Every structure is written in structure tokens, then in C-alpha cells.
Amino acid sequence: MTRSIVALLAIVLVSFASLQLFPLLFPTYGSDHSHHAYDILTSVLLGLAAFSLAYGTWATKRLRKELKVRSSAHTEALALAQHDPLTGLPNRRRLLEAFSDLIRDVKPDHFRAVMMLDLDGFKPINDVYGHAFGDNLLRSFADRLAETLGKEGIVARLGGDEFAIVSPVFKDKSEAGGFARRLLTRINDRFEFGDRQISIGSGIGIAMYPHDGHAITELLRRADIALYRAKSSGRSTYRFFEVDMDASILHRTLLEQRLRRAISEQEVKAYYQPILDLDTGKIAGFEALARWTDADFGAVPPLQFIPIAEDCGIISELTQHLLADACKVARTWPEDLYLSFNLSPVQLQDNALPEQVSSILNANDFPPQRLVLEITETSLVKNPDSAKRILAELTDLGISIALDDFGAGHSSLSYLRDFPIKKVKIDRSFTERMLSDKQCAAIVEAILVLSKGLDIDAVAEGVEESDVHDALNQNGCHYGQGFLFAAAVSAEEASGLLDAQADGRLPFGAKTDAA
Ligand code: C2E
Ligand code: CA
Ligand code: CA
């Protein structure tokens, strides 16, 4: 291109020079008789010059245009290399590059917070609702982060459902805490996509520059550790990095590996805690509770491993094998005894659940009328529509639903009306303190009155003392469960309890006249 312009310029120059030199080189042609030839030559050369000029202008324009296209392609390529195509947010690379500029204006005694976030239970949501839905959720989530952050700082998507934020400059930690709370409030608002609504939480892990490190990679690592800690609390919350967290993160990773193996090898077992009819002192049913003992970690409590199983998408696998085991065991009990089984909140968003439960019941020849599924209020709040649909399918099969930990969560009375609830389980925290704390006693009494009015069975959890047992009896509570009677026991021990009961040896401190 450049070469053709030079050539054309040369033609223009040569033409111009020829016009000037012609009379000098051929002076005789200056006479009248040669005028005509001179005019022709001049016109030809002028025409050539005009053409060259036009062509030159056109070629220059084209060159400019091409350069422009090339430079915008370059800018686009640069933008692509620095942004996440799904959300349009900066990516990890851009975040790393931008960090040095962001810390330049941090005065002594001031901070910027490096925050890591990820969505609670994103994987199961993505699996259940599909990837298009997951993508929409990520985009809206990204928008909310960007909107809350405003113009100061940077928010980036690091991959999957992982996001990072470098905050505006803060004077102290409490300002960072306030900012994290604002983010959580915004995140916790319900997301709406067409006729589908969904509530989803997020954890936030925070590392402070320069207090927790100077390099962005180290700050991100520390914020990630704090994020794990935030998520293990089971709520949508934030945590600041603390030095002793480093060791615990290693522990959690190892635990997750062990749990995956234990679940696939069916080493997690169901234990059975009796639920008593407080009027007769007899066992009305058993609640299956998951138990896992690892060779190195020892007995790991379900409150520790169930959230891990939920988090890494293996809770459904665990539930299916535990339920199948429990049905096999419960089939050997007297026919009037029921089996109570816990479901995780994420499972009430899984449309495949009713079919799975039904085929497990069929395969193990266990009547659905003897199965009670325990759910928590959280699972209803998260996505009421899908929970309602799934619960309706389960109750159509003949299964009963119990509301677990009642009183401890949202305690919205409308759940009892809007969902097919057959039982409420009064949370342990009220039962335990009902003799020492008037408010707890009042709550227990209120739940009992309410359940009676709605014709729902109430089961008091955490009965540890006989005085509490008596107080429950006086208040008309018909069912109880707790260490006063028995902790969760193995299938063999449970059948031992039932044998003793059949022999008229009531194992528990029940009313003697009921024997
Ligand atoms: P939860 O469903 O509320 O289960 C009752 C918990 O209270 C059990 O703890 C039980 O051992 C404990 N408990 C029973 N009686 C007493 C008592 O008198 N005093 C005290 N202090 N505690 C008592 P566990 O087995 O550690 O289970 C804790 C939670 O883990 C359960 O709470 C449930 O939310 C979850 N979980 C356990 N097994 C499963 C399972 O198979 N699937 C799911 N999704 N969650 C499970
Ligand atoms: Ca339960
Ligand atoms: Ca409970």
C-alpha cells in the first residue's frame, strides 16, 4: 500500500517536472507551429497528475480505514483477553493488572479489602435448572456486585461462580464489614427470571491490603480461605481472614476427599433415634440420622459433613443410599412405627426427588404412609414454588412432611397453612430451656396450641431431663425425642429397643400407668 502511494507521488512529481523542463529542453517547440503539440502534452500530463492525485487520496483514505479497523480489532482482542465473556466483568488477568494502580492511592493507615465471593449451592441449581438458567443467575449476580461497588475499585469474575472484588479505600475494618453487609443485602434479594423466582445467598471472605499481604495473589488466597470459613457457618455471611485459618482450610479439603470416598463406598450409615409417644411411653417411630466415622478424623458430626456433601453436589447420592438402607431396616419394625428421614434444603429444589424417593420405596417394599420426610423452613424460603410442587408430589405418594427445628428459623405461620405439613418438631433450643427461661416456655406452649388448632402433630426435640418430660406432658405435647430416652443407635440396637418394648420392658422413663 505504502509503495503504491510513493509510486503515484513519483508520477505526480515527474509530470510536474516534465512540464517545467519541456520548454527548456526543446526551445524550438516554443514557436507557434509547435504550440499544438505542447498543449496536448500538457493536457496529458495534467490529466495524469489529476488522476494520480485522486488515486493517492483514495488510497490514503483506504489505508486510514484499514488502520482503524486493525486498531479496533486490537482493542477488541485486548478487551476480550481482559474480560469475562458471560458477564462482561474484568477477568482474573485484568484484576491482577489493575491491582497495582488501585493500591497506589492507599494512604498510610488506610486499606483496600480484597473479597472473594461465591454463590451458595450454585452447582445443584445449575444441574437442576439447566445451564441457561445458571448463566442468567451469574449475569444478574455480577450486575448486583458491580452496582453495589460503584465506580471505585474493581469486581472481576474469576471463573465458575467465583467472583472477586477490590473495594474502595477504607479507613478501617469496620467500613469493610459495612460494605460486605451491603453486598449481602443486595445479593439476598430474590432473583426473578420470567415466572421463576429464586433466593440465593453467598459467602464473602475478606483479606485486607496491606494488613494481610501486599501481593494480590496472596490476598486472593487468604480471602479464599476466609470465604471457606464464611461458608462453613452455613449462612450467607462474611469473614475476615485470620492467620489460624490456614490450617483449617487444609483440614476441610482433606475431609471433602474422604467424604466423597466414604459416600461412594457407602460408609456413611444411618443411626436411629426413637421418637416417643409421651402418653404411652412407647416408641412411635425413629428418626434416621447420618453417622460417619473416618479412620483418621474419627467420628465426624453430620453438622460438619452434611454441608460439605451439599456444597459439592453429593448430597443426593448420600440421601439415596441412606434412605434405601433405612427403608430396609424400618421394614423389620412393627407396622405402626414410622421412619423419619431428613432432607437437605437443596433437595427441595430437585425435581427428580419424588421419583427417586418413590423408586427407593418400591425397591425396598416400604409403604410411603410410614415415611415422614423432615424439612426445614430454609428450604421453603429459598424457592417456595418448586418446594410446593415437589412436596405435593411427595404427599400424593402418601408420604408425610414434618417441619424440623420449628421456632428456630423464620417461623412464618403461613408455611403451616401453605405447605402440606403434618408434623412440627419443636427446636431443641426451646425444649432445653423451657424450665429456666420463661420466653422459651411461652414459645413451646404457643407452638403446642397452634399445632393443636391446625391438627398438626408436635414433637419436642432435645428432651434431656425428666422435669422437661413432665412439663411437656402437662402442656399436652404428645411426642418427644431426646437423650432422656435414647440417642441415635445402630439398626441392631434399635431392634433391641423394640424387642424390649414388645416384652413389656419399657426402656424409658414413661408414665407407669401406660405400661
Ligand atoms: P436434626 O435433624 O435436628 O437432628 C436432631 C439432632 O439433635 C441430632 O444431631 C441428634 O443426635 C441431636 N439430639 C437428639 N436428642 C438430643 C438431646 O436430647 N440433646 C442434644 N443436645 N441433642 C440431641 P445429629 O445427629 O448430630 O444431627 C445434626 C443435624 O444434622 C440434624 O439435625 C440434621 O439437620 C442433620 N442431619 C443428620 N443426619 C442427616 C441426614 O441423613 N440427612 C440430612 N440432610 N441431614 C442430616
Ligand atoms: Ca431432623
Ligand atoms: Ca431438628
Coordinates of C-alpha atoms and ligand atoms in Angstrom, one line a residue:
M1 CA 0.0 0.0 0.0
T2 CA 2.7 2.5 1.0
R3 CA 4.7 1.5 -2.0
S4 CA 1.9 2.3 -4.4
I5 CA 1.4 5.7 -2.8
V6 CA 5.2 6.5 -3.3
A7 CA 4.9 5.4 -6.9
L8 CA 1.9 7.7 -7.5
L9 CA 3.6 10.6 -5.8
A10 CA 6.6 10.0 -8.1
I11 CA 4.3 10.1 -11.2
V12 CA 2.9 13.4 -10.0
L13 CA 6.4 14.8 -9.4
V14 CA 7.7 13.6 -12.7
S15 CA 4.7 15.0 -14.6
F16 CA 5.1 18.4 -12.9
A17 CA 8.9 18.4 -13.5
S18 CA 8.4 17.5 -17.2
L19 CA 6.0 20.4 -17.6
Q20 CA 8.7 22.8 -16.2
L21 CA 11.6 21.3 -18.2
F22 CA 9.9 20.9 -21.5
P23 CA 10.3 24.5 -22.8
L24 CA 14.0 24.4 -21.6
L25 CA 14.9 21.2 -23.3
F26 CA 13.0 21.9 -26.5
P27 CA 13.1 25.7 -27.0
T28 CA 12.2 25.4 -30.7
Y29 CA 8.8 23.9 -29.8
G30 CA 8.1 27.3 -28.2
S31 CA 7.2 28.7 -31.7
D32 CA 3.7 29.0 -32.8
H33 CA 3.7 25.9 -35.1
S34 CA 4.6 23.6 -32.2
H35 CA 2.1 25.1 -29.7
H36 CA -0.5 22.5 -30.5
A37 CA 1.8 19.5 -29.6
Y38 CA 2.8 21.3 -26.4
D39 CA -0.8 21.8 -25.4
I40 CA -1.6 18.1 -26.0
L41 CA 1.4 17.0 -23.9
T42 CA 0.4 19.5 -21.1
S43 CA -3.1 18.2 -21.0
V44 CA -2.0 14.5 -20.9
L45 CA 0.5 15.3 -18.1
L46 CA -2.1 17.3 -16.2
G47 CA -4.7 14.6 -16.6
L48 CA -2.1 12.1 -15.4
A49 CA -1.3 14.3 -12.4
A50 CA -5.0 14.8 -11.6
F51 CA -5.6 11.0 -11.8
S52 CA -2.6 10.3 -9.6
L53 CA -3.8 12.9 -7.0
A54 CA -7.3 11.3 -6.9
Y55 CA -5.9 7.8 -6.7
G56 CA -3.5 8.9 -4.0
T57 CA -6.3 10.5 -1.9
W58 CA -8.4 7.4 -2.3
A59 CA -5.5 5.1 -1.4
T60 CA -4.7 7.2 1.7
K61 CA -8.3 7.0 2.8
R62 CA -8.4 3.3 2.4
L63 CA -5.2 3.0 4.3
R64 CA -6.6 5.1 7.2
K65 CA -9.7 3.0 7.3
E66 CA -7.8 -0.2 7.3
L67 CA -5.6 1.1 10.1
K68 CA -8.7 2.0 12.1
V69 CA -10.2 -1.5 11.6
R70 CA -6.9 -3.0 12.6
S71 CA -6.6 -0.9 15.7
S72 CA -10.2 -1.5 16.8
A73 CA -9.7 -5.3 16.3
H74 CA -6.7 -4.9 18.5
T75 CA -8.7 -3.1 21.2
E76 CA -11.4 -5.7 20.9
A77 CA -8.9 -8.5 21.3
L78 CA -7.4 -6.8 24.3
A79 CA -10.8 -6.3 25.8
L80 CA -11.6 -10.0 25.2
A81 CA -8.4 -11.1 26.8
Q82 CA -9.2 -9.0 29.9
H83 CA -12.9 -9.6 30.3
D84 CA -15.2 -12.5 31.0
P85 CA -17.5 -13.0 28.0
L86 CA -20.5 -14.2 30.1
T87 CA -20.8 -11.3 32.5
G88 CA -18.7 -8.6 30.8
L89 CA -16.8 -8.2 34.0
P90 CA -13.0 -7.9 34.1
N91 CA -11.4 -11.4 34.4
R92 CA -8.6 -12.6 36.8
R93 CA -5.9 -11.2 34.4
R94 CA -7.4 -7.7 34.4
L95 CA -7.8 -7.8 38.2
L96 CA -4.2 -8.7 38.7
E97 CA -3.1 -5.9 36.3
A98 CA -5.4 -3.3 37.8
F99 CA -4.3 -4.0 41.4
S100 CA -1.1 -2.1 41.3
D101 CA -2.9 1.1 40.2
L102 CA -5.6 0.5 42.9
I103 CA -3.1 0.4 45.8
R104 CA -1.1 3.4 44.6
D105 CA -3.6 5.8 46.3
V106 CA -3.9 3.9 49.6
K107 CA -2.6 6.3 52.2
P108 CA -0.9 5.0 55.4
D109 CA -3.4 3.7 57.9
H110 CA -5.9 3.1 55.1
F111 CA -7.0 -0.2 53.5
R112 CA -8.5 -1.8 50.5
A113 CA -10.4 -5.0 51.1
V114 CA -9.8 -7.9 48.7
M115 CA -13.0 -10.0 48.8
M116 CA -13.8 -13.4 47.4
L117 CA -17.4 -14.5 46.8
D118 CA -19.2 -17.5 45.5
L119 CA -22.9 -18.4 45.3
D120 CA -24.3 -20.9 47.8
G121 CA -25.3 -24.1 46.2
F122 CA -24.7 -22.9 42.6
K123 CA -23.8 -26.3 41.3
P124 CA -27.0 -28.1 42.2
I125 CA -29.0 -25.1 40.9
N126 CA -27.1 -25.3 37.6
D127 CA -27.7 -29.0 37.5
V128 CA -31.4 -28.8 38.3
Y129 CA -32.5 -25.8 36.3
G130 CA -30.0 -26.0 33.4
H131 CA -27.1 -24.0 32.2
A132 CA -29.0 -21.2 30.6
F133 CA -30.7 -20.5 33.9
G134 CA -27.3 -20.7 35.7
D135 CA -25.9 -18.2 33.2
N136 CA -28.7 -15.8 33.8
L137 CA -28.2 -16.1 37.5
L138 CA -24.4 -15.4 37.2
R139 CA -25.1 -12.3 35.0
S140 CA -27.6 -10.9 37.5
F141 CA -25.3 -11.7 40.4
A142 CA -22.4 -9.9 38.5
D143 CA -24.7 -6.9 37.9
R144 CA -25.6 -6.6 41.6
L145 CA -21.9 -6.7 42.6
A146 CA -21.0 -4.1 40.1
E147 CA -23.9 -1.9 41.1
T148 CA -23.1 -2.1 44.8
L149 CA -19.4 -1.4 44.2
G150 CA -20.0 1.7 42.1
K151 CA -17.1 3.3 40.3
E152 CA -14.4 2.8 42.9
G153 CA -12.4 -0.4 43.0
I154 CA -13.0 -3.4 40.7
V155 CA -15.1 -6.5 40.5
A156 CA -14.0 -9.5 38.5
R157 CA -15.3 -12.9 37.7
L158 CA -12.5 -15.5 38.3
G159 CA -14.4 -18.4 36.8
G160 CA -17.5 -20.6 37.6
D161 CA -19.4 -18.9 40.4
E162 CA -16.3 -17.3 41.8
F163 CA -16.0 -13.5 42.0
A164 CA -13.5 -11.1 43.5
I165 CA -13.8 -7.5 44.5
V166 CA -11.1 -5.0 45.3
S167 CA -13.0 -2.5 47.4
P168 CA -12.8 1.3 47.6
V169 CA -10.3 2.7 50.1
F170 CA -11.5 2.2 53.7
K171 CA -10.3 3.8 56.9
D172 CA -10.8 0.7 59.0
K173 CA -12.0 -2.9 59.1
S174 CA -15.5 -1.9 60.2
E175 CA -16.0 0.0 57.0
A176 CA -15.1 -3.1 55.1
G177 CA -17.6 -5.1 57.2
G178 CA -20.3 -2.5 56.4
F179 CA -19.5 -2.8 52.7
A180 CA -19.7 -6.6 52.9
R181 CA -23.1 -6.4 54.7
R182 CA -24.4 -4.1 51.9
L183 CA -23.3 -6.6 49.3
L184 CA -25.0 -9.4 51.2
T185 CA -28.2 -7.5 51.5
R186 CA -28.3 -6.9 47.8
I187 CA -27.4 -10.5 46.9
N188 CA -30.0 -11.9 49.2
D189 CA -32.8 -10.0 47.4
R190 CA -34.8 -12.5 45.3
F191 CA -33.7 -13.1 41.7
E192 CA -36.5 -13.2 39.1
F193 CA -36.3 -14.7 35.7
G194 CA -39.6 -14.8 33.9
D195 CA -42.0 -16.7 36.2
R196 CA -39.2 -18.3 38.2
Q197 CA -38.0 -16.7 41.4
I198 CA -35.0 -17.8 43.4
S199 CA -33.3 -16.7 46.5
I200 CA -29.6 -17.5 46.8
G201 CA -27.0 -16.5 49.3
S202 CA -23.3 -16.0 49.1
G203 CA -20.3 -16.2 51.4
I204 CA -17.7 -13.4 51.4
G205 CA -14.2 -13.9 52.5
I206 CA -12.1 -10.7 53.2
A207 CA -8.4 -10.1 53.3
M208 CA -7.2 -6.5 53.9
Y209 CA -4.4 -4.8 51.9
P210 CA -1.8 -4.1 53.3
H211 CA -2.5 -5.8 56.6
D212 CA -2.9 -9.3 55.3
G213 CA -0.4 -9.1 52.4
H214 CA 0.9 -6.9 49.6
A215 CA 0.6 -9.2 46.6
I216 CA -2.8 -9.6 45.0
T217 CA -2.3 -13.4 44.6
E218 CA -1.6 -13.8 48.3
L219 CA -4.5 -11.6 49.2
L220 CA -6.9 -13.6 47.0
R221 CA -5.6 -16.8 48.5
R222 CA -6.3 -15.5 52.0
A223 CA -9.6 -14.1 51.1
D224 CA -10.5 -17.6 49.7
I225 CA -9.6 -19.2 53.0
A226 CA -11.8 -16.7 54.8
L227 CA -14.6 -17.5 52.3
Y228 CA -14.4 -21.2 53.1
R229 CA -14.8 -20.2 56.8
A230 CA -17.8 -18.0 56.0
K231 CA -19.5 -20.8 54.0
S232 CA -19.0 -23.4 56.6
S233 CA -21.1 -21.3 59.0
G234 CA -24.0 -22.4 56.8
R235 CA -25.4 -18.9 56.3
S236 CA -25.0 -16.1 53.9
T237 CA -22.3 -14.2 55.8
Y238 CA -18.8 -12.7 55.6
R239 CA -15.5 -13.4 57.4
F240 CA -12.2 -11.6 57.7
F241 CA -9.0 -13.7 57.2
E242 CA -7.3 -14.8 60.4
V243 CA -3.9 -16.4 60.5
D244 CA -5.0 -19.6 62.1
M245 CA -7.5 -20.2 59.3
D246 CA -4.7 -21.5 57.0
A247 CA -4.5 -24.9 58.8
S248 CA -8.3 -25.4 58.9
I249 CA -8.7 -25.0 55.2
L250 CA -6.3 -27.9 54.6
H251 CA -8.4 -29.9 57.0
R252 CA -11.6 -29.1 55.1
T253 CA -10.1 -30.1 51.7
L254 CA -8.9 -33.4 53.1
L255 CA -12.3 -34.0 54.7
E256 CA -14.1 -33.4 51.4
Q257 CA -11.9 -36.0 49.7
R258 CA -12.5 -38.5 52.4
L259 CA -16.2 -37.9 52.4
R260 CA -16.5 -38.4 48.7
R261 CA -14.9 -41.7 49.0
A262 CA -16.9 -42.7 52.1
I263 CA -20.2 -41.9 50.3
S264 CA -19.3 -43.8 47.1
E265 CA -18.2 -46.8 49.3
Q266 CA -21.4 -46.4 51.4
E267 CA -19.5 -46.0 54.6
V268 CA -21.9 -43.3 55.9
K269 CA -24.6 -45.2 57.9
A270 CA -28.0 -44.3 59.3
Y271 CA -28.5 -44.5 63.0
Y272 CA -31.9 -44.4 64.6
Q273 CA -33.2 -42.2 67.4
P274 CA -36.5 -43.2 68.9
I275 CA -39.4 -40.8 68.9
L276 CA -41.7 -41.5 71.8
D277 CA -45.4 -41.3 72.3
L278 CA -45.2 -39.3 75.6
D279 CA -48.7 -40.6 76.6
T280 CA -47.8 -44.2 76.5
G281 CA -44.1 -44.1 76.7
K282 CA -43.9 -46.3 73.6
I283 CA -41.7 -45.8 70.6
A284 CA -43.8 -44.2 67.8
G285 CA -41.1 -44.1 65.2
F286 CA -37.4 -43.5 64.7
E287 CA -35.5 -40.6 63.1
A288 CA -32.7 -41.7 60.8
L289 CA -29.5 -39.7 61.5
A290 CA -26.4 -40.0 59.4
R291 CA -23.2 -41.2 61.0
W292 CA -19.7 -41.3 59.6
T293 CA -16.5 -42.4 61.2
D294 CA -13.3 -41.8 59.3
A295 CA -10.2 -43.8 60.0
D296 CA -8.2 -40.6 60.7
F297 CA -10.7 -37.9 61.6
G298 CA -12.7 -40.2 63.8
A299 CA -16.5 -39.6 64.2
V300 CA -17.3 -36.6 62.1
P301 CA -20.6 -34.9 63.1
P302 CA -23.3 -34.6 60.5
L303 CA -23.4 -30.9 61.1
Q304 CA -19.9 -30.9 59.6
F305 CA -20.2 -33.3 56.8
I306 CA -23.8 -32.7 55.5
P307 CA -23.0 -29.1 54.5
I308 CA -19.9 -30.4 52.7
A309 CA -21.9 -33.0 50.9
E310 CA -24.5 -30.3 49.9
D311 CA -21.8 -28.0 48.8
C312 CA -20.0 -30.4 46.5
G313 CA -23.2 -31.8 45.0
I314 CA -23.1 -35.3 46.5
I315 CA -26.0 -34.9 49.0
S316 CA -28.4 -36.6 46.6
E317 CA -26.2 -39.7 46.3
L318 CA -25.8 -39.8 50.1
T319 CA -29.6 -39.4 50.7
Q320 CA -30.5 -42.1 48.2
H321 CA -28.3 -44.8 49.8
L322 CA -29.2 -43.8 53.4
L323 CA -32.9 -43.8 52.6
A324 CA -32.6 -47.2 50.9
D325 CA -30.7 -48.6 54.0
A326 CA -33.2 -47.0 56.4
C327 CA -36.2 -48.5 54.5
K328 CA -34.7 -52.0 54.7
V329 CA -34.2 -51.5 58.4
A330 CA -37.6 -49.9 59.1
R331 CA -39.4 -52.7 57.2
T332 CA -38.4 -55.1 60.1
W333 CA -40.1 -52.8 62.7
P334 CA -43.7 -53.3 63.8
E335 CA -46.0 -51.9 61.1
D336 CA -47.4 -49.0 63.2
L337 CA -43.9 -47.4 63.5
Y338 CA -42.8 -44.7 61.2
L339 CA -39.4 -43.7 59.8
S340 CA -38.5 -40.1 59.9
F341 CA -35.8 -39.0 57.4
N342 CA -34.0 -35.6 57.0
L343 CA -33.9 -33.9 53.6
S344 CA -31.4 -31.1 52.8
P345 CA -32.8 -27.7 51.6
V346 CA -31.1 -28.2 48.2
Q347 CA -33.1 -31.4 47.6
L348 CA -36.4 -29.5 47.7
Q349 CA -35.2 -27.8 44.5
D350 CA -34.5 -31.0 42.7
N351 CA -37.4 -32.0 40.5
A352 CA -36.1 -35.6 40.3
L353 CA -36.6 -36.1 44.1
P354 CA -40.1 -37.5 44.2
E355 CA -39.3 -40.1 41.5
Q356 CA -36.1 -41.1 43.3
V357 CA -37.9 -41.5 46.7
S358 CA -40.7 -43.4 45.1
S359 CA -38.5 -45.9 43.4
I360 CA -36.5 -46.4 46.6
L361 CA -39.7 -47.1 48.5
N362 CA -40.8 -49.6 45.8
A363 CA -37.5 -51.3 45.6
N364 CA -37.4 -51.9 49.3
D365 CA -41.1 -52.6 49.6
F366 CA -41.7 -49.9 52.2
P367 CA -45.1 -48.2 52.3
P368 CA -45.0 -44.4 51.7
Q369 CA -47.6 -44.0 54.5
R370 CA -44.8 -45.0 57.0
L371 CA -42.3 -42.4 55.8
V372 CA -42.0 -38.9 57.2
L373 CA -39.6 -36.5 55.5
E374 CA -38.2 -33.8 57.7
I375 CA -37.6 -30.5 56.0
T376 CA -36.5 -27.1 57.4
E377 CA -38.1 -23.7 56.9
T378 CA -35.0 -22.6 55.0
S379 CA -35.8 -25.0 52.2
L380 CA -39.2 -23.4 51.8
V381 CA -38.0 -19.8 51.9
K382 CA -35.3 -20.5 49.2
N383 CA -37.7 -21.4 46.5
P384 CA -41.3 -21.7 47.6
D385 CA -42.7 -22.6 44.2
S386 CA -40.6 -25.5 43.4
A387 CA -40.7 -26.7 47.1
K388 CA -44.5 -26.6 46.9
R389 CA -44.6 -28.6 43.7
I390 CA -42.1 -31.2 44.9
L391 CA -43.9 -31.6 48.3
A392 CA -47.2 -32.0 46.6
E393 CA -45.8 -34.9 44.5
L394 CA -44.4 -36.5 47.7
T395 CA -47.6 -36.2 49.6
D396 CA -49.5 -37.6 46.7
L397 CA -47.5 -40.7 47.1
G398 CA -48.7 -40.9 50.7
I399 CA -45.6 -39.6 52.4
S400 CA -45.9 -37.1 55.4
I401 CA -43.9 -33.9 55.8
A402 CA -42.5 -32.7 59.1
L403 CA -41.2 -29.2 59.7
D404 CA -37.9 -29.6 61.5
D405 CA -36.3 -27.2 64.0
F406 CA -39.6 -25.3 64.3
G407 CA -39.3 -21.9 66.0
A408 CA -35.6 -21.5 65.3
G409 CA -35.8 -20.1 61.8
H410 CA -38.2 -17.8 60.0
S411 CA -41.2 -19.3 61.9
S412 CA -43.6 -18.0 59.5
L413 CA -47.0 -19.4 60.4
S414 CA -48.1 -19.2 56.8
Y415 CA -45.8 -22.2 56.0
L416 CA -48.1 -24.3 58.1
R417 CA -51.0 -23.2 56.1
D418 CA -49.5 -23.1 52.6
F419 CA -47.5 -26.3 52.7
P420 CA -48.7 -29.8 53.4
I421 CA -47.2 -30.1 56.9
K422 CA -48.3 -33.0 59.1
K423 CA -45.8 -32.5 62.0
V424 CA -43.7 -29.8 63.6
K425 CA -40.6 -30.6 65.5
I426 CA -40.1 -28.1 68.3
D427 CA -36.5 -27.0 68.1
R428 CA -34.2 -28.3 70.8
S429 CA -33.2 -24.8 71.9
F430 CA -36.7 -24.1 73.3
T431 CA -37.3 -27.5 74.8
E432 CA -33.9 -27.5 76.6
R433 CA -34.6 -24.1 78.2
M434 CA -38.3 -24.3 78.8
L435 CA -37.9 -24.7 82.6
S436 CA -35.3 -22.0 83.0
D437 CA -36.4 -19.4 80.5
K438 CA -40.0 -18.0 80.5
Q439 CA -39.8 -17.0 76.9
C440 CA -38.8 -20.4 75.8
A441 CA -41.6 -21.9 77.8
A442 CA -44.1 -19.5 76.2
I443 CA -42.8 -20.4 72.7
V444 CA -43.2 -24.1 73.4
E445 CA -46.7 -23.6 74.7
A446 CA -47.7 -21.4 71.7
I447 CA -46.4 -24.0 69.3
L448 CA -48.4 -26.7 71.1
V449 CA -51.6 -24.6 71.0
L450 CA -51.0 -23.7 67.4
S451 CA -50.4 -27.3 66.2
K452 CA -53.4 -28.5 68.1
G453 CA -55.6 -25.9 66.4
L454 CA -54.2 -26.8 63.0
D455 CA -54.4 -30.5 63.7
I456 CA -50.7 -31.0 63.2
D457 CA -48.6 -33.3 65.5
A458 CA -45.9 -31.7 67.6
V459 CA -42.7 -33.5 68.5
A460 CA -40.5 -31.9 71.2
E461 CA -36.8 -32.4 70.3
G462 CA -33.9 -32.4 72.8
V463 CA -35.7 -33.8 75.8
E464 CA -32.9 -34.4 78.3
E465 CA -34.5 -34.2 81.7
S466 CA -37.5 -35.8 83.2
D467 CA -38.8 -32.5 84.5
V468 CA -38.9 -31.3 80.9
H469 CA -40.7 -34.5 80.0
D470 CA -43.3 -33.8 82.7
A471 CA -43.7 -30.2 81.7
L472 CA -44.3 -31.3 78.1
N473 CA -46.8 -33.8 79.2
Q474 CA -48.7 -31.2 81.2
N475 CA -48.8 -28.9 78.2
G476 CA -50.3 -31.6 76.0
C477 CA -47.3 -32.4 73.9
H478 CA -47.8 -35.9 72.7
Y479 CA -44.4 -36.8 71.2
G480 CA -40.8 -36.3 72.3
Q481 CA -37.3 -37.2 71.3
G482 CA -34.1 -36.8 73.2
F483 CA -31.2 -38.2 75.2
L484 CA -33.5 -38.8 78.2
F485 CA -34.9 -41.7 76.2
A486 CA -32.0 -42.6 73.8
A487 CA -29.5 -41.1 71.5
A488 CA -29.4 -42.3 67.9
V489 CA -28.4 -46.0 67.9
S490 CA -27.4 -48.6 65.3
A491 CA -30.0 -50.6 63.5
E492 CA -29.3 -53.6 65.7
E493 CA -29.6 -51.6 68.9
A494 CA -32.8 -50.1 67.6
S495 CA -34.3 -53.5 67.1
G496 CA -33.1 -54.4 70.6
L497 CA -35.1 -51.5 72.0
L498 CA -38.2 -52.7 70.1
D499 CA -37.8 -56.3 71.4
A500 CA -37.6 -54.9 74.9
Q501 CA -40.8 -52.9 74.3
A502 CA -42.5 -56.0 72.9
D503 CA -41.6 -57.9 76.0
G504 CA -43.3 -55.2 78.1
R505 CA -40.0 -54.0 79.4
L506 CA -40.5 -50.3 78.6
P507 CA -37.0 -49.0 78.3
F508 CA -37.8 -45.3 79.0
G509 CA -38.9 -43.3 81.9
A510 CA -42.6 -43.2 80.7
K511 CA -45.7 -42.9 82.8
T512 CA -46.1 -46.2 84.7
D513 CA -49.9 -46.4 84.1
A514 CA -49.4 -46.5 80.4
A515 CA -47.4 -49.8 80.5
Ligands
C2E1 P1 -31.8 -32.6 63.4 O1 -32.5 -33.1 62.2 O2 -32.4 -31.5 64.2 O3 -31.4 -33.8 64.3 C1 -31.5 -33.8 65.7 C2 -30.2 -33.7 66.2 O4 -30.3 -33.5 67.6 C3 -29.3 -34.9 66.1 O5 -28.0 -34.5 65.9 C4 -29.5 -35.6 67.4 O6 -28.4 -36.5 67.7 C5 -29.5 -34.5 68.3 N1 -30.2 -34.8 69.5 C6 -31.2 -35.6 69.7 N2 -31.6 -35.6 71.0 C7 -30.8 -34.7 71.6 C8 -30.8 -34.2 73.0 O7 -31.5 -34.6 73.9 N3 -29.8 -33.3 73.3 C9 -29.0 -32.9 72.4 N4 -28.1 -32.0 72.7 N5 -29.0 -33.3 71.1 C10 -29.9 -34.2 70.7 P2 -27.0 -35.0 64.8 O8 -27.3 -36.5 64.6 O9 -25.7 -34.5 65.2 O10 -27.6 -34.3 63.6 C11 -27.4 -32.9 63.4 C12 -28.1 -32.4 62.2 O11 -27.5 -32.9 61.0 C13 -29.6 -32.9 62.1 O12 -30.3 -32.1 63.0 C14 -29.8 -32.7 60.7 O13 -30.1 -31.4 60.4 C15 -28.5 -33.1 60.1 N6 -28.6 -34.5 59.6 C16 -28.3 -35.6 60.3 N7 -28.5 -36.7 59.5 C17 -28.9 -36.2 58.3 C18 -29.2 -36.8 57.1 O14 -29.2 -38.0 56.9 N8 -29.6 -36.0 56.0 C19 -29.6 -34.7 56.2 N9 -29.9 -33.9 55.1 N10 -29.3 -34.0 57.3 C20 -28.9 -34.8 58.4
CA2 CA -34.4 -33.8 61.9
CA3 CA -34.3 -30.8 64.5

